[in-house]
Amino acid sequence: MESDKRGLLRHEQVKLLYDAIPLSILATLINGVVLVAVGWDMVDRMASISWLATLMVISFARLALTFFYRRTRPGLEQTGQWEIYFTIGSIAAGLVWGAAALFQFPEHSMAHQVFVAFIVGGMCAGAITSLSPLSLQLFSFLILALAPLIVRFFMVGSELANMMGEMLLLFLIMISISGLRIHRNIKQNISFRMQSEEQETLILESHLEQQAILDNAPVGIWLVGTDGRYHFVNRTFCDAIGVAEREFLDGTDPGDLLGGGEAARQWLNADRACFEQDGACHSLETLTFADKSEHLLEVTRVNIRDNTGKITGVVGISADITERHQAEERLRILSQAIEQASESIIITDKAGLIEYVNPSFTRITGYTPEEVLGEKPGVIKGAGQSPEDYERIWKTVTAESAWNSTIIACRKNGGLYPALMCIAPIRDENGQISHFVGIQQDMTTNKALEEKFMQAQKMEGIGILVAGIAHEFNNMLAGMTGNLYLAKTEVADVPSVVKHLENVENLSFRAADMIKQLLTFARKGMLVLQPFDFTLCMHAAFQVAREGMPDHISFHTEFCEEKLIVKGDCAQFQQLLINLINNACDAVEGVAEPMVCLRVEAFEADDEFMRNCPEVGDSQFVHMSVSDNGCGISDEEKAHIFEPFYSTKGVGHGTGLGLSMAYGMVQSHHGVIEVESKPGNGSVFHVYLPLLAEENADALGDEDSAVVPGKGEVILVVDDNAAVRRACSSVLKRTGYQVLEAADGFEAIELFTANQDRISLIIMDVVMPGLSGVDAVERIKALSPDVKVIFTTGYDKQEMLNSKLTSDEYPVIFKPFSIVKLSQMIRQQLDV
């Protein structure tokens, strides 16, 4: 290292020597020409010219050497070689100037001799500055140039010459001392400059290293001055924001650089706020990056001070924790999911010791975490699992397989419950089993739902049975009512016979109502819903029911004074009320002070009601309750009272269909029916129906009892039941119409095609073998789009009729139908 420094110093000294040659050559040539010119007449001209020529050759040679030096730019290893070249040149120059004492020294002119001394002395004085970088070259030139002249003056021998010789000798000594001092100063300056350059290099390298560290740091770093401007930003911060460093440092508004908006404003406010605080400021902040995405940053700011303690700026460091925050958020959600899960979750270590249980574990089993943590799952009571079962489970999960099964589990209090259990291994990052997780689902509710589903299937089976017989039964009733009408018209003059026929007719329609209720119970009937005043409807039903109640039963009623409008079938709800009152009367039999209460009121559902009845979407209801102080109903009986053919009454008392039909009817009206009862404390049946916003209901009046006669129009009657078809045809003919009959849809199309100009109306049965009435009408419409049709049905699923025809496109009349109503519907269609 030391030798390298010496070599570099020598290199710089040689460089200074060559840098000074051009100026010294110029001075040499000027002084040489002046010296020759002044002594032109005093010395031998030939010798003088030869001296000058020699001086010029040496000078141009040194100048050429300088040119090649600067052109080749030699390195440290060539320094010695070029130093030798320079030394030879300087010695040659010194010898030429020393030769001036021989060739340019006039013998007889002291003035010219002094002038020669002045010129040579001046060259030596000038050499101090040009040759001082190296002492050898300086002293060799001075001695070679001045020594011959000093000797020549002493050889003259005069007092004045001796004085000149002494002065030149003294001058040689003085300029040698000065040259040595300058040499030392130059050498020292070069050393200082080299040290300074070395320090600058080290500082620059250190700065570049620090800059590289700051730029490549995985965090954003910035410096904000008291003027609110950025004085430093590292590359990480610039790349994240998408703004070049020069834009941060050129005075641009920082708010614009950070994208503007609320996030940028809060960021700058946080920078400013740190000026007012001592110590570090920590915060979590969001900032928009170059890709327009929002990133969460963990920011630390600290103010910096000068030597006087004055705050000069704030340094900020931001770490992007977006991914970490997202990972933590996912872990939090996962943790919360486990904490909030309704299933019991246990996590054990590899040895089977419990490390974690969630809150549902305590809720389901009754064990607290303190009782089971650090223990094996065997501490939990079990039922139905033998030690062999546990051994088999352990072998399954340790073989890296999940174990699933339904079990009978046991709570801390000894209660048993069905459960679905899953145990699975948890693997670490190396794929090795580190823990086990057990998830247990309490299947008590599911078991109840399964039982309800089985009950629903049983109800569905009964519904299918009811639906299967309804169509044929209603067809038979339709045939009966039609023939009864014809019989009444034929014996109209025998009142007693007419009375008996009307009784049979009424029984037929009551039988039809019973079938309608059965269909409603099975939820397979087609309801004709219309708004009505529920209070008035129930008041009328109460009057009927009151007539049949024993006199010893005390009956209380509370009817709401305001109108309560619901949409439904008033007759069905009247039958429902009568059934509930009859059941209440049966329940209070044998009670000392029997009492039955009826209440009708408005009801606004609360949160508890909505939780218990999630299937209803309304909040405003009509609430009807029928209560008694009778024998009550046990919990076991309450689980079955809405099932068909289930009855708590003795044999011969009740069919077991009343409450089941009530349940089906309320359900079909989107309502709720509930029962509250305890043995010995009476019962309360609650019925909730959605309340309409309408204030007025259609008046419930009796239909016009007069048959509307026909005007000879041709009506096509289509029905696959011959008895119904013949009875309907006979009635229509008796009423004043002409009739064509068809036994199925295909025959109806043929008859209509042949007589479409004559046929004014079609009475079409919906359900027929081969081609249904709906499909037959569709084909007939292709022939005559304006055809008029009345559909008849003993039973049909609503969707069968609605699949191709809208419900209001053609009217529908249900079997058995009233002859009066049928005649009115026919007239309405024909008179349109």
XYZ file of C-alpha atoms in Angstrom, residues 546 549-555 584-586 588-589 593-596:
17
model
C -123.532 -20.849 19.588
C -123.371 -25.242 22.365
C -124.700 -26.637 25.669
C -126.319 -23.996 27.839
C -124.134 -24.741 30.891
C -120.940 -23.641 29.080
C -120.042 -20.014 29.645
C -118.942 -18.355 26.382
C -113.367 -26.756 23.106
C -116.844 -27.820 24.202
C -115.717 -31.454 24.242
C -114.568 -28.776 29.071
C -116.904 -31.735 29.555
C -117.346 -24.169 35.602
C -116.764 -24.758 31.886
C -115.761 -21.721 29.850
C -114.845 -21.129 26.186
